[in-house]
Tab-separated table of C-alpha atoms and ligand atoms in Angstrom:
chain	number	residue	atom	x	y	z
A	129	MET	CA	74.923	126.570	85.823
A	130	SER	CA	75.773	122.571	85.893
A	131	PHE	CA	79.211	121.965	86.961
A	132	GLU	CA	81.311	119.037	85.787
A	133	PRO	CA	84.560	118.506	87.622
A	134	GLN	CA	87.735	118.718	84.681
A	135	LYS	CA	89.249	115.892	83.524
A	136	ILE	CA	92.905	115.255	84.545
A	137	ASN	CA	94.279	114.696	81.073
A	138	GLY	CA	97.993	114.305	82.476
A	139	LYS	CA	97.146	117.477	84.670
A	140	PHE	CA	96.943	117.002	88.136
A	141	LYS	CA	97.104	120.323	89.064
A	142	GLY	CA	95.521	122.789	90.840
A	143	LYS	CA	92.364	120.272	90.108
A	144	ASP	CA	89.086	119.078	92.055
A	145	ILE	CA	88.954	115.509	92.783
A	146	ILE	CA	85.873	114.075	92.501
A	147	SER	CA	84.554	110.744	90.181
A	148	LEU	CA	86.442	108.522	89.015
A	149	ASP	CA	84.749	109.953	85.601
A	150	GLN	CA	88.034	112.659	85.557
A	151	PHE	CA	90.648	109.629	85.347
A	152	SER	CA	92.098	107.867	81.682
A	153	PRO	CA	94.098	104.912	81.959
A	154	LYS	CA	97.047	107.470	81.313
A	155	ASP	CA	96.651	109.949	84.285
A	156	ILE	CA	96.001	106.592	86.417
A	157	SER	CA	99.298	104.981	85.297
A	158	ILE	CA	101.549	108.755	85.867
A	159	LEU	CA	99.539	108.199	89.240
A	160	PHE	CA	100.818	104.730	90.275
A	161	LYS	CA	104.445	105.414	89.209
A	162	LEU	CA	105.093	108.638	91.988
A	163	THR	CA	102.947	106.667	94.338
A	164	LYS	CA	105.703	103.625	94.342
A	165	LYS	CA	108.469	106.143	94.788
A	166	MET	CA	106.092	108.041	97.871
A	167	LYS	CA	106.532	104.606	99.320
A	168	THR	CA	110.455	105.449	99.162
A	169	ILE	CA	109.814	108.862	101.326
A	170	ALA	CA	107.639	107.070	103.589
A	171	TYR	CA	109.857	104.761	104.893
A	172	ASN	CA	113.338	107.315	104.670
A	173	ALA	CA	113.371	109.107	108.268
A	174	LYS	CA	114.138	112.585	106.816
A	175	PRO	CA	111.538	114.676	106.215
A	176	SER	CA	110.334	115.374	102.343
A	177	SER	CA	109.442	119.031	101.743
A	178	VAL	CA	107.396	118.574	98.373
A	179	LEU	CA	104.148	120.203	100.349
A	180	SER	CA	106.577	122.231	102.654
A	181	GLY	CA	104.371	126.127	104.051
A	182	LYS	CA	101.239	123.893	102.317
A	183	ILE	CA	98.062	123.665	104.278
A	184	VAL	CA	95.716	121.085	103.510
A	185	THR	CA	92.295	121.488	105.292
A	186	LEU	CA	90.940	117.813	106.186
A	187	LEU	CA	86.406	118.988	106.840
A	188	PHE	CA	85.606	115.661	107.469
A	189	TYR	CA	81.380	115.624	108.086
A	190	GLU	CA	81.585	111.782	107.930
A	191	PRO	CA	83.299	109.340	110.597
A	192	SER	CA	86.128	107.803	109.547
A	193	SER	CA	89.599	106.407	110.526
A	194	ARG	CA	91.493	105.490	107.365
A	195	THR	CA	90.365	108.320	105.223
A	196	PHE	CA	91.071	111.070	107.265
A	197	GLY	CA	94.394	108.752	108.895
A	198	SER	CA	95.866	108.713	105.738
A	199	PHE	CA	95.366	112.280	104.885
A	200	GLY	CA	96.706	113.592	107.665
A	201	ALA	CA	99.638	111.094	107.242
A	202	SER	CA	100.401	111.960	103.820
A	203	VAL	CA	100.438	115.853	104.440
A	204	LYS	CA	102.056	115.360	107.336
A	205	GLN	CA	105.264	112.896	105.863
A	206	LEU	CA	105.379	115.907	102.777
A	207	GLY	CA	106.110	118.435	105.364
A	208	GLY	CA	102.940	119.843	105.241
A	209	GLN	CA	100.369	121.157	107.627
A	210	THR	CA	96.125	120.087	108.309
A	211	VAL	CA	93.688	121.838	109.436
A	212	ASP	CA	91.220	119.150	110.999
A	213	ILE	CA	87.743	120.224	111.181
A	214	LEU	CA	85.870	116.939	112.408
A	215	ASN	CA	82.420	116.598	112.872
A	216	PRO	CA	81.697	119.972	111.673
A	217	GLN	CA	78.084	120.305	112.295
A	218	VAL	CA	78.508	120.238	116.309
A	219	PHE	CA	81.884	121.913	116.296
A	220	SER	CA	82.145	124.507	113.784
A	221	SER	CA	79.658	127.793	112.877
A	222	VAL	CA	77.826	124.743	110.240
A	223	SER	CA	75.681	123.942	114.062
A	224	LYS	CA	74.837	127.813	114.140
A	225	GLY	CA	73.370	127.266	110.593
A	226	GLU	CA	76.483	128.049	107.812
A	227	SER	CA	76.166	126.857	104.600
A	228	LEU	CA	78.060	123.880	102.951
A	229	GLU	CA	79.744	127.273	100.530
A	230	ASP	CA	80.098	129.174	103.143
A	231	THR	CA	81.889	127.011	105.089
A	232	ILE	CA	84.243	125.517	102.251
A	233	ARG	CA	85.062	129.781	100.967
A	234	VAL	CA	85.884	129.886	105.051
A	235	PHE	CA	88.543	127.107	104.847
A	236	GLU	CA	90.079	128.137	101.388
A	237	ALA	CA	90.871	131.095	103.099
A	238	TYR	CA	93.085	129.370	105.526
A	239	SER	CA	94.813	126.303	103.186
A	240	ASP	CA	95.488	125.101	99.533
A	241	ALA	CA	93.303	121.935	99.516
A	242	ILE	CA	89.749	120.933	101.109
A	243	VAL	CA	89.368	117.268	101.192
A	244	ILE	CA	86.188	116.621	102.231
A	245	ARG	CA	84.179	113.300	103.955
A	246	HIS	CA	80.266	114.434	103.466
A	247	SER	CA	77.175	112.338	104.235
A	248	VAL	CA	75.288	113.661	101.151
A	249	ALA	CA	75.866	112.538	97.069
A	250	GLY	CA	76.737	115.359	95.873
A	251	THR	CA	78.163	117.090	97.909
A	252	ALA	CA	82.436	117.335	96.656
A	253	LYS	CA	80.876	118.484	92.981
A	254	ILE	CA	79.188	120.910	95.671
A	255	ALA	CA	81.723	122.103	97.229
A	256	ALA	CA	84.031	122.584	93.962
A	257	GLN	CA	81.666	124.680	92.623
A	258	ALA	CA	81.684	126.963	95.537
A	259	ALA	CA	85.733	126.940	96.632
A	260	LYS	CA	87.458	129.436	94.117
A	261	PHE	CA	90.602	129.338	95.006
A	262	VAL	CA	91.675	125.563	96.073
A	263	PRO	CA	90.891	122.465	95.077
A	264	ILE	CA	88.517	119.906	96.504
A	265	ILE	CA	89.198	116.325	96.808
A	266	ASN	CA	85.987	114.255	97.502
A	267	ALA	CA	87.066	112.031	100.771
A	268	GLY	CA	83.806	109.954	100.222
A	269	ASP	CA	80.430	111.397	99.586
A	270	GLY	CA	76.644	109.211	101.096
A	271	VAL	CA	76.330	106.832	98.472
A	272	GLY	CA	77.891	108.301	95.440
A	273	GLU	CA	81.805	107.753	94.745
A	274	HIS	CA	84.895	107.651	97.386
A	275	PRO	CA	87.732	108.266	94.326
A	276	THR	CA	90.676	107.892	96.372
A	277	GLN	CA	89.811	104.252	97.839
A	278	THR	CA	89.787	103.550	94.310
A	279	LEU	CA	93.019	104.309	93.981
A	280	LEU	CA	94.299	102.580	96.266
A	281	ASP	CA	91.643	99.694	95.359
A	282	LEU	CA	93.505	99.537	92.048
A	283	TYR	CA	97.009	99.953	92.870
A	284	THR	CA	96.556	97.344	95.541
A	285	ILE	CA	95.461	95.457	92.929
A	286	GLN	CA	97.785	96.788	89.807
A	287	GLU	CA	100.766	95.466	92.392
A	288	LYS	CA	99.408	91.529	93.306
A	289	GLU	CA	98.373	91.337	89.562
A	290	GLY	CA	100.637	92.915	87.801
A	291	LYS	CA	97.780	94.674	85.747
A	292	LEU	CA	94.185	96.608	86.231
A	293	ASP	CA	92.645	95.202	82.765
A	294	SER	CA	91.410	90.730	81.954
A	295	LEU	CA	90.837	90.403	85.590
A	296	THR	CA	88.058	88.458	87.144
A	297	GLY	CA	86.980	89.876	90.827
A	298	VAL	CA	84.128	89.151	92.742
A	299	MET	CA	82.225	91.979	95.100
A	300	VAL	CA	79.794	91.258	97.631
A	301	GLY	CA	77.958	93.583	100.557
A	302	ASP	CA	76.157	96.554	99.857
A	303	LEU	CA	76.789	97.341	96.799
A	304	LEU	CA	73.147	99.195	96.904
A	305	ASN	CA	75.058	101.782	99.190
A	306	GLY	CA	78.357	101.003	99.437
A	307	ARG	CA	80.408	104.422	97.575
A	308	THR	CA	83.813	102.135	97.228
A	309	VAL	CA	82.548	99.750	95.155
A	310	HIS	CA	80.193	102.716	92.943
A	311	SER	CA	84.027	104.514	92.232
A	312	LEU	CA	85.853	100.515	91.494
A	313	LEU	CA	83.373	99.513	89.204
A	314	LYS	CA	83.786	102.443	87.265
A	315	GLY	CA	87.707	102.519	88.030
A	316	LEU	CA	87.508	98.950	86.461
A	317	SER	CA	85.812	99.840	83.764
A	318	LEU	CA	88.669	101.934	82.311
A	319	TYR	CA	90.850	98.922	81.767
A	320	LYS	CA	89.117	96.393	78.903
A	321	LYS	CA	87.768	92.421	79.775
A	322	ASN	CA	87.039	93.456	83.051
A	323	THR	CA	84.337	91.204	84.727
A	324	VAL	CA	83.244	91.366	88.277
A	325	TYR	CA	80.504	88.888	89.810
A	326	LEU	CA	78.028	90.874	92.487
A	327	LEU	CA	76.943	89.075	95.322
A	328	SER	CA	74.323	90.595	97.723
A	329	PRO	CA	71.100	90.085	99.956
A	330	ASP	CA	68.472	91.000	97.541
A	331	GLU	CA	67.911	94.209	99.387
A	332	LEU	CA	71.038	96.161	98.876
A	333	LYS	CA	71.597	95.003	94.776
A	334	LEU	CA	73.193	97.150	92.283
A	335	SER	CA	70.898	99.555	91.499
A	336	LYS	CA	69.732	99.050	87.815
A	337	GLU	CA	70.227	102.801	87.335
A	338	ASP	CA	74.209	101.886	88.301
A	339	PHE	CA	73.960	98.081	87.182
A	340	GLN	CA	73.372	99.676	83.188
A	341	LYS	CA	75.456	103.152	83.591
A	342	PHE	CA	78.531	100.089	84.556
A	343	SER	CA	77.569	97.597	82.557
A	344	SER	CA	77.354	99.997	79.094
A	345	SER	CA	80.693	101.815	80.753
A	346	GLY	CA	82.656	98.470	79.926
A	347	VAL	CA	82.923	95.889	82.694
A	348	LYS	CA	80.875	92.648	82.171
A	349	LEU	CA	78.881	92.809	85.554
A	350	ILE	CA	77.136	88.811	86.439
A	351	GLU	CA	74.619	89.390	89.581
A	352	ILE	CA	75.312	86.153	91.545
A	353	GLU	CA	72.939	84.530	94.387
A	354	SER	CA	74.752	82.462	97.306
A	355	GLU	CA	79.236	81.978	97.530
A	356	LYS	CA	78.632	78.691	95.540
A	357	GLU	CA	78.227	80.559	92.600
A	358	ILE	CA	81.854	82.538	93.577
A	359	PRO	CA	84.104	81.274	90.500
A	360	GLN	CA	87.198	78.989	91.336
A	361	ASP	CA	90.546	81.396	91.716
A	362	ALA	CA	89.124	85.015	90.429
A	363	ASN	CA	91.621	87.217	91.051
A	364	PHE	CA	90.279	89.402	93.525
A	365	TRP	CA	87.495	89.474	96.287
A	366	TYR	CA	86.237	92.980	97.458
A	367	TRP	CA	84.044	92.018	100.595
A	368	THR	CA	81.995	95.148	102.031
A	369	ARG	CA	79.557	96.283	104.916
A	370	VAL	CA	76.740	96.882	105.186
A	371	GLN	CA	75.823	100.096	105.134
A	372	LYS	CA	73.733	100.507	108.664
A	373	GLU	CA	73.690	104.382	108.142
A	374	ARG	CA	72.714	104.690	104.449
A	375	LEU	CA	70.011	101.710	105.208
A	376	GLN	CA	66.215	102.344	104.173
A	377	PRO	CA	63.497	102.143	107.162
A	378	GLN	CA	62.674	98.323	106.114
A	379	SER	CA	66.670	97.096	105.580
A	380	LEU	CA	67.135	98.742	108.796
A	381	LYS	CA	65.200	96.100	111.052
A	382	ASN	CA	66.946	93.564	109.361
A	383	TYR	CA	70.221	94.745	110.041
A	384	GLU	CA	71.403	92.473	112.058
A	385	ASN	CA	70.066	89.401	109.544
A	386	LEU	CA	71.803	91.360	106.504
A	387	LYS	CA	75.146	92.167	107.939
A	388	THR	CA	76.648	88.902	108.236
A	389	ARG	CA	74.543	87.420	105.577
A	390	PHE	CA	78.247	86.032	103.414
A	391	ILE	CA	81.234	85.734	105.791
A	392	VAL	CA	84.528	85.239	104.037
A	393	ASN	CA	86.177	82.513	106.424
A	394	LYS	CA	88.742	79.730	106.017
A	395	ASP	CA	85.905	77.786	105.005
A	396	LEU	CA	84.654	79.686	101.929
A	397	VAL	CA	88.483	80.933	101.035
A	398	GLU	CA	89.621	76.762	100.945
A	399	LYS	CA	86.472	75.989	98.669
A	400	LYS	CA	86.542	79.273	96.536
A	401	ALA	CA	90.054	81.350	96.233
A	402	GLY	CA	92.696	80.312	94.020
A	403	LYS	CA	96.266	80.700	95.448
A	404	LYS	CA	97.044	84.104	94.501
A	405	THR	CA	93.397	85.597	94.645
A	406	ILE	CA	93.883	88.390	96.982
A	407	ILE	CA	91.345	89.421	99.775
A	408	MET	CA	90.099	92.967	100.001
A	409	HIS	CA	87.924	94.891	102.375
A	410	PRO	CA	88.002	99.246	102.241
A	411	LEU	CA	87.332	98.342	105.896
A	412	PRO	CA	85.697	98.866	108.542
A	413	ARG	CA	84.195	95.948	108.729
A	414	VAL	CA	81.731	94.356	111.420
A	415	GLY	CA	81.750	90.997	111.077
A	416	GLU	CA	82.166	89.557	107.577
A	417	ILE	CA	85.394	89.063	107.638
A	418	ASP	CA	86.448	86.480	109.771
A	419	PRO	CA	89.644	87.270	111.967
A	420	GLU	CA	91.074	83.633	110.937
A	421	ILE	CA	91.818	84.635	107.999
A	422	ASP	CA	93.392	87.862	108.583
A	423	GLU	CA	96.972	86.352	108.759
A	424	ASP	CA	96.683	84.673	104.669
A	425	PRO	CA	98.705	86.232	103.147
A	426	ARG	CA	95.971	86.843	100.225
A	427	ALA	CA	94.469	88.477	102.934
A	428	VAL	CA	95.406	92.190	101.957
A	429	TYR	CA	92.859	94.871	103.965
A	430	LEU	CA	94.939	95.486	106.955
A	431	SER	CA	98.509	94.785	104.966
A	432	SER	CA	98.758	96.633	101.650
A	433	GLN	CA	95.457	98.143	101.333
A	434	VAL	CA	95.487	100.151	104.262
A	435	ARG	CA	99.514	100.997	103.759
A	436	ASN	CA	98.992	101.757	99.628
A	437	GLY	CA	96.452	104.312	100.791
A	438	MET	CA	98.939	106.268	102.400
A	439	TYR	CA	101.823	106.039	99.271
A	440	VAL	CA	98.651	106.804	96.639
A	441	ARG	CA	97.302	110.173	98.614
A	442	MET	CA	100.525	110.878	98.796
A	443	ALA	CA	100.950	111.158	95.568
A	444	LEU	CA	97.962	112.988	95.028
A	445	LEU	CA	97.960	115.042	96.715
A	446	SER	CA	101.746	116.431	95.867
A	447	LEU	CA	100.475	116.249	91.613
A	448	VAL	CA	97.587	118.447	92.981
A	449	LEU	CA	99.535	120.941	95.176
A	450	LYS	CA	103.069	121.166	93.722
A	451	SER	CA	104.212	124.036	92.887
A	452	SER	CA	106.232	124.459	89.956
B	654	LIG	C1	84.518	103.229	103.463
B	654	LIG	C2	84.038	104.534	103.298
B	654	LIG	O1	84.194	105.649	104.215
B	654	LIG	O2	83.184	105.122	101.968
B	654	LIG	N1	85.701	103.283	104.606
B	654	LIG	C3	86.094	103.981	103.917
B	654	LIG	O3	86.626	104.830	103.688
B	654	LIG	N2	87.998	103.073	104.425
B	654	LIG	C4	83.928	102.024	103.631
B	654	LIG	C5	82.935	101.868	105.204
B	654	LIG	O4	82.850	103.280	105.969
B	654	LIG	O5	82.386	100.985	104.350
């Protein structure tokens, strides 16, 4: 029996969060209204009790800094607690051969939600199918999706640009394997008149299938071959890391060369960025953004983009787990 996560349709409570496909612009606007309020809660020294008595399991099969850290901080900001399972393939019964389904059934007995990151695309959906009592939140499944990253990316764009439609963006790097790119393209396609220029090494282009899928869902995609073709004054640049751990053997041999094929530096910013172009990156970066531009006010990857991750996740958790 095929399983599809439910559409949000204005109601987040108890729902799995697996893919951007579940969201409409209205759902995103409900989430963003609350996100704004979460900023105040986070700055407020007084503890919040929105998630008091709630336990969230963070089940991370793949390494993570921001997603793990910000989910943990979000739960704690709201007065809840976490069960942290890092590297279950080494430190839990998964190493003894326990299946994903059994692992999920076990941790749902201890918690009110499970946030899962895994190296295989589709795993979050399998986990959601296995869970009987608690919602599953996808924190990145292989080359598949990373919905909460997209929600924070969209929030960051909206905060700076005041809108999510009629935007021109540039996405650069590993478009074949980058799940943040895949989810963000789905996110942008929910709004009208968005155009995204795609720049990547040949072997890391968006797959033909994805290109078709995203173009037909509404976002206009234009593949370009070099930095020279980056449009002047785009609304945002979204640079990404070459996903070393997901490369085919042929590309892996060429990793050092692929890794820094396209670099954001002062020279490029001076030539191509507009006064208001925001420079984004989901992080980690491994050489593709020169630290010389970190203090440029247009660079948001170490400032608002990171911070918004916590606020958006606070809002999402409170909507999914709210008690009334
Ligand atoms: C991204 C991821 O895990 O997909 N990181 C993140 O969650 N911020 C990007 C990456 O690893 O390149």
